[in-house]
XYZ file of C-alpha atoms in Angstrom:
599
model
C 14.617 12.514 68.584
C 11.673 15.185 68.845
C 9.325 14.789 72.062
C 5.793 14.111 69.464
C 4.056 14.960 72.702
C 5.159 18.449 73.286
C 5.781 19.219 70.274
C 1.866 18.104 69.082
C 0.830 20.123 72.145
C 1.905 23.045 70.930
C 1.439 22.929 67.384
C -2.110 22.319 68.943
C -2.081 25.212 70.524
C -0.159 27.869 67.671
C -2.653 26.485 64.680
C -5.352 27.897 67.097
C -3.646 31.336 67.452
C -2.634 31.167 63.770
C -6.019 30.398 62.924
C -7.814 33.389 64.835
C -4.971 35.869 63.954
C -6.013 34.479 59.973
C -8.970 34.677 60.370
C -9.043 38.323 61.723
C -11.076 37.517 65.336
C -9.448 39.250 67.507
C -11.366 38.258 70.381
C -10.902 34.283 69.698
C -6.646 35.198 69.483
C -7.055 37.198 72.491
C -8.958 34.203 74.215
C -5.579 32.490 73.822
C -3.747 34.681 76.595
C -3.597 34.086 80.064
C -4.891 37.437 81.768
C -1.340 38.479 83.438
C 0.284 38.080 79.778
C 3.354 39.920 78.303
C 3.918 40.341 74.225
C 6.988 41.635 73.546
C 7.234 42.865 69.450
C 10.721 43.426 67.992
C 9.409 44.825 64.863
C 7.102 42.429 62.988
C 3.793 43.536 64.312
C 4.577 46.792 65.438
C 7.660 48.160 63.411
C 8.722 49.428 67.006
C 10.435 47.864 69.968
C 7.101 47.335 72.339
C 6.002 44.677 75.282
C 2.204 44.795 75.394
C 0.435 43.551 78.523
C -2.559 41.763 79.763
C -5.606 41.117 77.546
C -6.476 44.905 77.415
C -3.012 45.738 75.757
C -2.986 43.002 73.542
C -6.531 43.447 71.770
C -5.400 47.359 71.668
C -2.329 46.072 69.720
C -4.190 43.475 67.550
C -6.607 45.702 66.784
C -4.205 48.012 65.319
C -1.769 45.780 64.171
C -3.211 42.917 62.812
C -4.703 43.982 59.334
C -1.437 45.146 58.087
C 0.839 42.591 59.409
C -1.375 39.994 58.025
C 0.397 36.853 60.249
C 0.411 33.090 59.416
C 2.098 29.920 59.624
C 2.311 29.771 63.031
C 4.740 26.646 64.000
C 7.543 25.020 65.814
C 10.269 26.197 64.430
C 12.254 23.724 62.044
C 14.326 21.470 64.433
C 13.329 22.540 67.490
C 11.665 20.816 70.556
C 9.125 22.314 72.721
C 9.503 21.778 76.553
C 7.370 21.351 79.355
C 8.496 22.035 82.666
C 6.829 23.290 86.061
C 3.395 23.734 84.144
C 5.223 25.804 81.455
C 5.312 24.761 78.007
C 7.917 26.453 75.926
C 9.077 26.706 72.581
C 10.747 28.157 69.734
C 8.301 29.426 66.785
C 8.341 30.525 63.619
C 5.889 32.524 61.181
C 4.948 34.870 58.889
C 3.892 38.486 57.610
C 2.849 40.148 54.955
C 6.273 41.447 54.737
C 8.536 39.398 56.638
C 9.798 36.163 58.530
C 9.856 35.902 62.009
C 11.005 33.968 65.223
C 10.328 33.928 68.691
C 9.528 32.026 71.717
C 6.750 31.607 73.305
C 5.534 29.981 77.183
C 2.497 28.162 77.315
C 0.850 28.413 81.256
C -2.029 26.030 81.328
C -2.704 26.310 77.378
C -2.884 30.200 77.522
C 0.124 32.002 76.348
C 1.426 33.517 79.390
C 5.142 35.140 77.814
C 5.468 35.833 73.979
C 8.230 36.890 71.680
C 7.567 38.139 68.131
C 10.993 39.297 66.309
C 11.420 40.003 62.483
C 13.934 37.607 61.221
C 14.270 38.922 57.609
C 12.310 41.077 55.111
C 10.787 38.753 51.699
C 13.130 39.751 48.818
C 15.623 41.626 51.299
C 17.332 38.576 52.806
C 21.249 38.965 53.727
C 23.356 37.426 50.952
C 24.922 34.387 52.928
C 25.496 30.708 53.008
C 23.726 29.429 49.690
C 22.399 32.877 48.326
C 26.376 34.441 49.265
C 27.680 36.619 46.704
C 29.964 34.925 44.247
C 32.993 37.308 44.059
C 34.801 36.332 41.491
C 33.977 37.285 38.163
C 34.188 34.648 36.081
C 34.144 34.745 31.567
C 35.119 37.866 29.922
C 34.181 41.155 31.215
C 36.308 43.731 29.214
C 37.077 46.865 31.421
C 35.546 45.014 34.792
C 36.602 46.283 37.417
C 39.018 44.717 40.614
C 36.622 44.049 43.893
C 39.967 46.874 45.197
C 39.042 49.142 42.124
C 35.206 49.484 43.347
C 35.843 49.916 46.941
C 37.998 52.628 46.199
C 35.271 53.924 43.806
C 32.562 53.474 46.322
C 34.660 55.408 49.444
C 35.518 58.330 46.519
C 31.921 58.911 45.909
C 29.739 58.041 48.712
C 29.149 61.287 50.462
C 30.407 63.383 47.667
C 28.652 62.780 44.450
C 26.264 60.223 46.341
C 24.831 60.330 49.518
C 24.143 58.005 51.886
C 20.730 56.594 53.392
C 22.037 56.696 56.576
C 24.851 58.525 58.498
C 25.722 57.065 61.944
C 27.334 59.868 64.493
C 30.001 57.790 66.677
C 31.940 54.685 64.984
C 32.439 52.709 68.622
C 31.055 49.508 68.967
C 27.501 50.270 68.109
C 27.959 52.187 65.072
C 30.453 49.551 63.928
C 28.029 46.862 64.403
C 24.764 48.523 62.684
C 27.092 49.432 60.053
C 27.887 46.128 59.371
C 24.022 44.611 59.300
C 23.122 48.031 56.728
C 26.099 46.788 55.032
C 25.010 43.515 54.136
C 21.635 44.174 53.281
C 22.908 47.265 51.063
C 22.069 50.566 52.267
C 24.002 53.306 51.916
C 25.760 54.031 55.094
C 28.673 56.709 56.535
C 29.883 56.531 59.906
C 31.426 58.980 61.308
C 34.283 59.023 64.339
C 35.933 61.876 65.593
C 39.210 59.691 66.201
C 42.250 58.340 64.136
C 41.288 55.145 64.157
C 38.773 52.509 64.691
C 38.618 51.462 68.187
C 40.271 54.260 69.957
C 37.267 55.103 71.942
C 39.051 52.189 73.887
C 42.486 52.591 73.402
C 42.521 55.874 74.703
C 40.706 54.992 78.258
C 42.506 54.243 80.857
C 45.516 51.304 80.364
C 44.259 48.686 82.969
C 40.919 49.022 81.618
C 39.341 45.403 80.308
C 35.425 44.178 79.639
C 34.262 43.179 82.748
C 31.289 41.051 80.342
C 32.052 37.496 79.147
C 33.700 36.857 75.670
C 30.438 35.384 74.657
C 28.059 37.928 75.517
C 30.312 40.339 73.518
C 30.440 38.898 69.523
C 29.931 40.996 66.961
C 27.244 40.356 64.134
C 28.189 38.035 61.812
C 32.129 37.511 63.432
C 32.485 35.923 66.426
C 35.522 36.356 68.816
C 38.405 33.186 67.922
C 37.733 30.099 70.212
C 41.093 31.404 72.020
C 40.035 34.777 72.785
C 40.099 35.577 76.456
C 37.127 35.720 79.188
C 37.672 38.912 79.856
C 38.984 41.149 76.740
C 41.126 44.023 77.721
C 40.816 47.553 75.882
C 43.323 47.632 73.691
C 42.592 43.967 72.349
C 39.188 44.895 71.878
C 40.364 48.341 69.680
C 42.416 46.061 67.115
C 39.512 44.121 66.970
C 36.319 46.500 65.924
C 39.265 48.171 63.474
C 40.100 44.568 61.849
C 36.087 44.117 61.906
C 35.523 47.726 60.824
C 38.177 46.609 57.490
C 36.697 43.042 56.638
C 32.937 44.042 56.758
C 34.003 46.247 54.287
C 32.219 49.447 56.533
C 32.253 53.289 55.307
C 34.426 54.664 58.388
C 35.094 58.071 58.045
C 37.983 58.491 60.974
C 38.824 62.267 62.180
C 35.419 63.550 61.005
C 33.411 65.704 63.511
C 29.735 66.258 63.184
C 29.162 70.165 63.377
C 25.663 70.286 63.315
C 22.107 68.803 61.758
C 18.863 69.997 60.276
C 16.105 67.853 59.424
C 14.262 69.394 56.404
C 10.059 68.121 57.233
C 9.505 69.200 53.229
C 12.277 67.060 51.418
C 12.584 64.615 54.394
C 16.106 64.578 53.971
C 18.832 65.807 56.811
C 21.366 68.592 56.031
C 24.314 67.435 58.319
C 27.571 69.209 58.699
C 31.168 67.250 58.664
C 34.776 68.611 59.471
C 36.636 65.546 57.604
C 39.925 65.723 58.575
C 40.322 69.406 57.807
C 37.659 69.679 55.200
C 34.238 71.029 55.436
C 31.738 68.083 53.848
C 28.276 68.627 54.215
C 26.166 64.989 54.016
C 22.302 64.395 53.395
C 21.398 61.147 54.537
C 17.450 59.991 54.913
C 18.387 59.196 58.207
C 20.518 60.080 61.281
C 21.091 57.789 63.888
C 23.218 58.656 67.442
C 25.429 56.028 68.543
C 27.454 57.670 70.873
C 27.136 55.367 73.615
C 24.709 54.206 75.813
C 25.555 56.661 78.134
C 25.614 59.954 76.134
C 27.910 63.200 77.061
C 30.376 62.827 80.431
C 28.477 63.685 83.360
C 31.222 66.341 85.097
C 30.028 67.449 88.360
C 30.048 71.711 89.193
C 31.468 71.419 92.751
C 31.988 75.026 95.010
C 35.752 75.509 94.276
C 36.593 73.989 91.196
C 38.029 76.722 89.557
C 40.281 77.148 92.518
C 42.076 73.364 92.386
C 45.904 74.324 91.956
C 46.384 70.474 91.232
C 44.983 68.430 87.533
C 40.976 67.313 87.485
C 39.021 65.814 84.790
C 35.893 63.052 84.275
C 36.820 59.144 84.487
C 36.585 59.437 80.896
C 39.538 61.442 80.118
C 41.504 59.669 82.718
C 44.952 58.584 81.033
C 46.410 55.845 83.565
C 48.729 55.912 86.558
C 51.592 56.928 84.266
C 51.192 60.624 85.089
C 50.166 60.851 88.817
C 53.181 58.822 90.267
C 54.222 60.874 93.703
C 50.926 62.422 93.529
C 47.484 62.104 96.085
C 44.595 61.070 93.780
C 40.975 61.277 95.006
C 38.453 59.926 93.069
C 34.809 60.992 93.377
C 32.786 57.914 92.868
C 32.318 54.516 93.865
C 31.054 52.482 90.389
C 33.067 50.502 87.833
C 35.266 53.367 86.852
C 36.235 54.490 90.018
C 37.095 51.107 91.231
C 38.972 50.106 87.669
C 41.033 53.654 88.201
C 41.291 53.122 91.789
C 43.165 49.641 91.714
C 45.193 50.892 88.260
C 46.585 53.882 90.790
C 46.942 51.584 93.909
C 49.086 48.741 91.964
C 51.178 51.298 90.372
C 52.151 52.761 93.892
C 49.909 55.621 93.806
C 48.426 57.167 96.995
C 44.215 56.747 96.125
C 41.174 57.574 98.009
C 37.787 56.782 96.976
C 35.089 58.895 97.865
C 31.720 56.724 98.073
C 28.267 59.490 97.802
C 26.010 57.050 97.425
C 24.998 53.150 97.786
C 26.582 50.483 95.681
C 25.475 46.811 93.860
C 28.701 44.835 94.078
C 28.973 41.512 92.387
C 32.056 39.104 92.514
C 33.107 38.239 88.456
C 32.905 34.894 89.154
C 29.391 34.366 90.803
C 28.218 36.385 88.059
C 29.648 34.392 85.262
C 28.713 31.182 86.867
C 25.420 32.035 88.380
C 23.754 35.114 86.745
C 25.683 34.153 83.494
C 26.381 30.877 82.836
C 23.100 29.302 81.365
C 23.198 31.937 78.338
C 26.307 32.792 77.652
C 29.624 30.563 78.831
C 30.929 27.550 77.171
C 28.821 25.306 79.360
C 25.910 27.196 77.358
C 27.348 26.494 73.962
C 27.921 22.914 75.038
C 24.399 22.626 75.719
C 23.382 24.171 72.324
C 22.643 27.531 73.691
C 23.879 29.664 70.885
C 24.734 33.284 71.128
C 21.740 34.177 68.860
C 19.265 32.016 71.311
C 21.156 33.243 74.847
C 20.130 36.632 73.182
C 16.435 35.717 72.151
C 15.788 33.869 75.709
C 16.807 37.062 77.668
C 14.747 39.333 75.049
C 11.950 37.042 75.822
C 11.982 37.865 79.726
C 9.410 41.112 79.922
C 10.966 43.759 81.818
C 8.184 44.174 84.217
C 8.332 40.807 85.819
C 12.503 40.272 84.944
C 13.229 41.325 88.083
C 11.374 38.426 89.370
C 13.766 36.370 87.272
C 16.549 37.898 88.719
C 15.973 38.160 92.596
C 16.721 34.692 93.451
C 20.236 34.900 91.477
C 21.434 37.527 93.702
C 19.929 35.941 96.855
C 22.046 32.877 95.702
C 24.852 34.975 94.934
C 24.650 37.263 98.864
C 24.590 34.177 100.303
C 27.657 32.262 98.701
C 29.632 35.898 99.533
C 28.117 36.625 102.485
C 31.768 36.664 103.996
C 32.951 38.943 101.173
C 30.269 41.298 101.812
C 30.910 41.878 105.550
C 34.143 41.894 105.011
C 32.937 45.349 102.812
C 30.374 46.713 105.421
C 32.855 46.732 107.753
C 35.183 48.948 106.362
C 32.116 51.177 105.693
C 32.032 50.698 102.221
C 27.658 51.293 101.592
C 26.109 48.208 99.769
C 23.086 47.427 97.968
C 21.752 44.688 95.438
C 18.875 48.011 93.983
C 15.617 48.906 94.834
C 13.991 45.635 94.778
C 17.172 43.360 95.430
C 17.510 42.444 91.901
C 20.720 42.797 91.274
C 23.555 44.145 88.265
C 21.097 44.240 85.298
C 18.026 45.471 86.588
C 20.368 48.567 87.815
C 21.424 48.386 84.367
C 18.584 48.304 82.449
C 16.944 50.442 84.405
C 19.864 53.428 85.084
C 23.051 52.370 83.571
C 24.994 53.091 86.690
C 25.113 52.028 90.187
C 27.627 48.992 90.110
C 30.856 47.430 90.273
C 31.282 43.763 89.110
C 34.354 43.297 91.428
C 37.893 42.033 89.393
C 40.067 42.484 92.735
C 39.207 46.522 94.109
C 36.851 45.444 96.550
C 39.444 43.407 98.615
C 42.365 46.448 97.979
C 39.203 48.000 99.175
C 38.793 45.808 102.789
C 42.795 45.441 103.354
C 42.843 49.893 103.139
C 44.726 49.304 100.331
C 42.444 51.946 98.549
C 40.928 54.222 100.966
C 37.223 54.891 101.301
C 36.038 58.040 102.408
C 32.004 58.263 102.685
C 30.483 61.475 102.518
C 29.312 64.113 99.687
C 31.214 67.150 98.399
C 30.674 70.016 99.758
C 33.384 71.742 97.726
C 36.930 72.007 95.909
C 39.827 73.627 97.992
C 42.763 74.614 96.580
C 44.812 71.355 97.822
C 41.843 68.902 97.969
C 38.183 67.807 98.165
C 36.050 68.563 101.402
C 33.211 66.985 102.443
C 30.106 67.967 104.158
C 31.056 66.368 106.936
C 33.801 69.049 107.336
C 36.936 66.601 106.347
C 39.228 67.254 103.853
C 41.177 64.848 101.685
C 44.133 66.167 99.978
C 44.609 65.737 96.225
C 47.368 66.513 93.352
C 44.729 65.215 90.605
C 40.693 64.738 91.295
C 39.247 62.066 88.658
C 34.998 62.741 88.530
C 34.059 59.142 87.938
C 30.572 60.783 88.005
C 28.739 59.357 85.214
C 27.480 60.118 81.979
C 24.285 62.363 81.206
C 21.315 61.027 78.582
C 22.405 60.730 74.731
C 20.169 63.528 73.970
C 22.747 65.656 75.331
C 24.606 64.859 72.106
C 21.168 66.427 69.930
C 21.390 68.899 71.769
C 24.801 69.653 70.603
C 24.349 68.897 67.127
C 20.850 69.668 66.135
C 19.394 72.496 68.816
C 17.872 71.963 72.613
C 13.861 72.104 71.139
C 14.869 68.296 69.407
C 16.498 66.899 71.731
C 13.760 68.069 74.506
C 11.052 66.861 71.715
C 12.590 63.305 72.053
C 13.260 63.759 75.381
C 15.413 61.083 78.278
C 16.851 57.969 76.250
C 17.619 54.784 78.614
C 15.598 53.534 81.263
C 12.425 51.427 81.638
C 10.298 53.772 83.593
C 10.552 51.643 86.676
C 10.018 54.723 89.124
C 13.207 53.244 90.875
C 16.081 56.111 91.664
C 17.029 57.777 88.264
C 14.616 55.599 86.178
C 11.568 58.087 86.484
C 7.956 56.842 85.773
C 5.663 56.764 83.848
C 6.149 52.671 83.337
C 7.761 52.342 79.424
C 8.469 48.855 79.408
C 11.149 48.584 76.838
C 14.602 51.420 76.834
C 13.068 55.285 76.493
C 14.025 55.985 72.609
C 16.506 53.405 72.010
C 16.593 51.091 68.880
C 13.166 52.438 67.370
C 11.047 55.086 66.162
C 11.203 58.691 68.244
C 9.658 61.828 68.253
C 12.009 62.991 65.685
C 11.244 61.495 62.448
C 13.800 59.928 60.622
C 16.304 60.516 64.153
C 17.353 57.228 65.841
C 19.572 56.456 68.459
C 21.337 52.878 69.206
C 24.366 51.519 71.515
C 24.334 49.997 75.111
C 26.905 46.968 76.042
C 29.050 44.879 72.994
C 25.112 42.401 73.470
C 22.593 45.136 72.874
C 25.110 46.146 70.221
C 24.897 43.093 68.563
C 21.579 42.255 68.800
C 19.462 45.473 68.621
C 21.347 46.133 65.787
C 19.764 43.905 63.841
C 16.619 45.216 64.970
C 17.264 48.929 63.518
C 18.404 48.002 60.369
C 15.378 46.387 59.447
C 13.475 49.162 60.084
C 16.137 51.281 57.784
C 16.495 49.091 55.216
C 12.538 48.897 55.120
C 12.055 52.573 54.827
C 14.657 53.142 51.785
C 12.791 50.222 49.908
C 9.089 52.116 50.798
C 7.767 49.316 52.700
C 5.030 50.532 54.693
C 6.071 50.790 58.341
C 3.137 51.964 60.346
C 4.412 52.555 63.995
C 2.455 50.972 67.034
C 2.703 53.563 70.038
C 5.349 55.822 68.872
C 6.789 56.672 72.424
C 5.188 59.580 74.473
C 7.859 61.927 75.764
C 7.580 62.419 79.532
C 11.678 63.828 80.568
C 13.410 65.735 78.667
C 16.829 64.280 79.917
């Protein structure tokens, strides 16, 4: 039964927004915001990924926004119950624009909207052919000549790219790529992906064997098909491969496998790109509307140019390219690095009998798996949280609602919770001389991640091989490669057969770079980050991931990725803007990000 008090209250209070917004005074709507607000767009006002503060930021935004978006019906969404808790009244809303549906969530603070999310649902007359409005299939009467749903696939992957093009070409058919491809997919625009390997998911069969998601199985769903009800916690590599290439066959994508991107030219004249395929042997040459990079979060292998390398008599190469234990038994491994990777590799090498030393350069955030899953975790996404009606889709929308420049306020008191509970464990890490930290501000794994995409283990079982000397730690930077090892600055050195760089990964535009020419990718400049001015998340203050998911300074040049969750539910996000560029819906940007590193 619906609480007719809260839920009066704030219909109260959204008819009064709706009704200034309507009415076009922009004073009386920004009247309705508490002074330390946060309005965070995904797309319906902005048609860009932006979080607008205070009362200054939002009358900027309304005042460019507002006559084009044209919002109304401001309401509790269907079904849902608004809350009031600790002065805050929440609840889930939907409404309108000119051109599409929205949702979002908004936090009342003393009847002034203190947190507010705006996120386009659908575009009118573009809606996703599902439940009722699914497509029928069969083909029922006569239809003399009509062709098999097999005969038009095979039609459609014959002539897209050849004597059609498509709207969009993806670069890098991992996770993300798989996933926008499927949400272009079903709301029909022309799409190629393109993946250098055999198959779809060997970006993670070919890492290292013991390698498994370290993220919940439901934080990681794809769009549309969710993981079975007896899929594990914890998905290991090669489980998660046959999965994005079953997904990659029933959503029906364009996947072309062994294709390399050459290069790319973006033609300001015809607005169309020119970009350059090696399809298994054959030279193709595509020209999509748009090009979009999704080849990973983490762009091009960061490998390290230490004094000496050239000299190592023994095998070296980036975490990346690491192959397993198989091929170092009888050999010293050192591994340079102290994050996920390393520890992952290091424990592979140690339980396989291999002689391992880490060598820890810098501070690390570590996190047990199961504090994290209980306590950071388990309100959003764990089957407590589905119990409790939390769906995917919402556990997604409540953390999107969060503003970045106050999350880490959110998250602080997790990870006090969380030092306390392991306060043995942690010691117990100290005192081997392993170098802790829980970030800049004490916040914890996904600040670090949000904000750098590196600096953290969540801890399977290497941190105690770790205490016991199981895997040796070695602190200390590299001051070169010998010929038989690694030495540090501190004058030590630590024999090695192989050296594995788990050093990182470099900004995507590394890969534009590549492809297009070093002027581009400079022109679009760092992607990832917040601006947080916290160690390698330079200011200025961005508020929302440098160039990811929306408009950059390259027209009609996109880039999209991060974990199996930003996957799923940026994706969304992107295609909406695609899909409403090929049907020439206006899409005036709000802020079209400034460029202030160039990687």
């Amino acid at each position: 039964m619906l609480d007719t008090t809260t839920n009066a209250k704030a219909e109260v209070l959204l008819g009064r927004l709706g009704k200034a917004l309507e009415d076009g005074d922009i004073d009386a709507a920004v009247a309705m915001f508490a002074t330390d607000c946060y309005w965070r767009d995904l797309v319906t006002f902005t048609w860009n990924i932006k979080t607008v503060e205070d009362h200054d930021g939002v009358r900027d935004m309304l005042t460019r926004c507002l006559a084009t978006a044209k919002p109304r019906n401001w309401r509790v969404a269907d079904g849902e119950t608004a809350t009031e808790a600790d002065g805050i009244l929440e609840t889930w809303i939907s409404f309108e624009t000119d051109v599409a549906r929205g949702y979002g969530l908004v936090r009342f603070r003393d009847g002034l909207i203190w947190t507010l999310l705006t996120t386009m649902a659908e575009l009118k007359g573009h809606e996703e052919k599902s439940g009722f409005s699914r497509p029928l299939g069969a083909k029922h009467g006569v239809n003399a000549g009509a062709k098999s749903w097999k005969e038009e696939r095979e039609e459609e992957a014959r002539s897209l790219g050849y004597t059609t093009q498509p709207y969009v070409v993806v670069i890098g058919g991992g996770q993300g790529g798989i996933a926008l491809g499927a949400r272009l997919r079903q709301l029909n625009v022309p799409t190629i992906i393109v993946e250098k390997n055999d198959r779809p998911g060997d970006s993670w069969r070919k890492r290292y064997k013991s390698l498994c998601l370290h993220d919940p199985v439901w934080y990681d769903h794809l769009p549309y098909i969710d993981f079975p009800k007896n899929w594990p916690v914890f998905s290991p590599k090669d489980k998660i491969g046959d999965w994005l290439e079953f997904y990659t066959k029933v959503m029906e994508l364009n996947y072309w496998t062994k294709t390399t991107a050459k290069r790319a030219s973006f033609d300001d004249t015809t607005k169309e790109w020119t970009v350059v395929v090696d399809r298994d042997g054959q030279e193709v040459v595509l020209r999509p509307k748009h090009l979009v990079f999704a080849t990973g979060m983490s762009g091009k292998p960061n490998v390290p140019k230490f004094k000496g390398m050239d000299q190592f008599k023994g095998e070296q190469h980036h975490s990346s390219q690491h192959p397993g234990p198989d091929g170092c038994k009888d050999k010293k491994v050192v591994v340079v690095g102290s994050n996920n990777s390393a520890h992952d590799i290091c424990a592979a090498l140690y339980e396989n009998g291999i002689d391992v030393t880490m060598v820890q350069r810098s501070s690390t955030h570590i996190v047990r798996s199961a504090p994290l899953m209980e306590i950071g975790l388990g309100d959003l996404y764990s089957e407590r949280a589905v119990k409790a009606g939390v769906t995917t889709a919402k556990a997604d929308l409540i953390f999107a609602s969060l503003p970045y420049r106050i999350l880490h306020k959110f998250q602080k008191p997790v990870y006090d919770k969380i030092r306390e509970l392991d306060a043995d464990f942690y010691a117990a890490l100290e005192k081997v001389g392993f170098k802790l930290d829980f970030g800049t501000d004490d916040s914890g794994l996904f600040m670090k991640y949000l904000r750098r995409g590196s600096g953290y283990y969540i801890d399977i079982g290497a941190s105690q091989l770790i205490i016991d000397g199981k895997i040796k730690l070695v602190g200390g930077q590299v001051d070169e490669i010998t010929t038989g090892g690694v030495k540090l600055d501190n004058g030590r050195e630590i024999p090695a057969d192989v050296i594995v760089y788990a050093t990182g990964y470099g900004s995507m535009n590394g890969w534009v770079a590549d492809l297009i020419d070093r002027a581009t990718a400079d022109k679009v400049g760092k992607v990832w980050g917040l601006g947080s001015d916290t160690p390698k998340d330079p200011g200025p203050w961005e508020g929302e991931q440098r160039n990811m998911w929306k408009p950059t300074q390259q027209e009609a040049m996109w880039f999209h990725g991060g974990n199996l969750h930003q996957s799923r539910h940026y994706s969304h996000y992107l295609a909406l803007q695609l899909k409403a560029r090929m049907e020439g819906i206006p899409t005036p940007v709000y802020e079209l990000q400034s460029t202030h590193h160039k990687g």
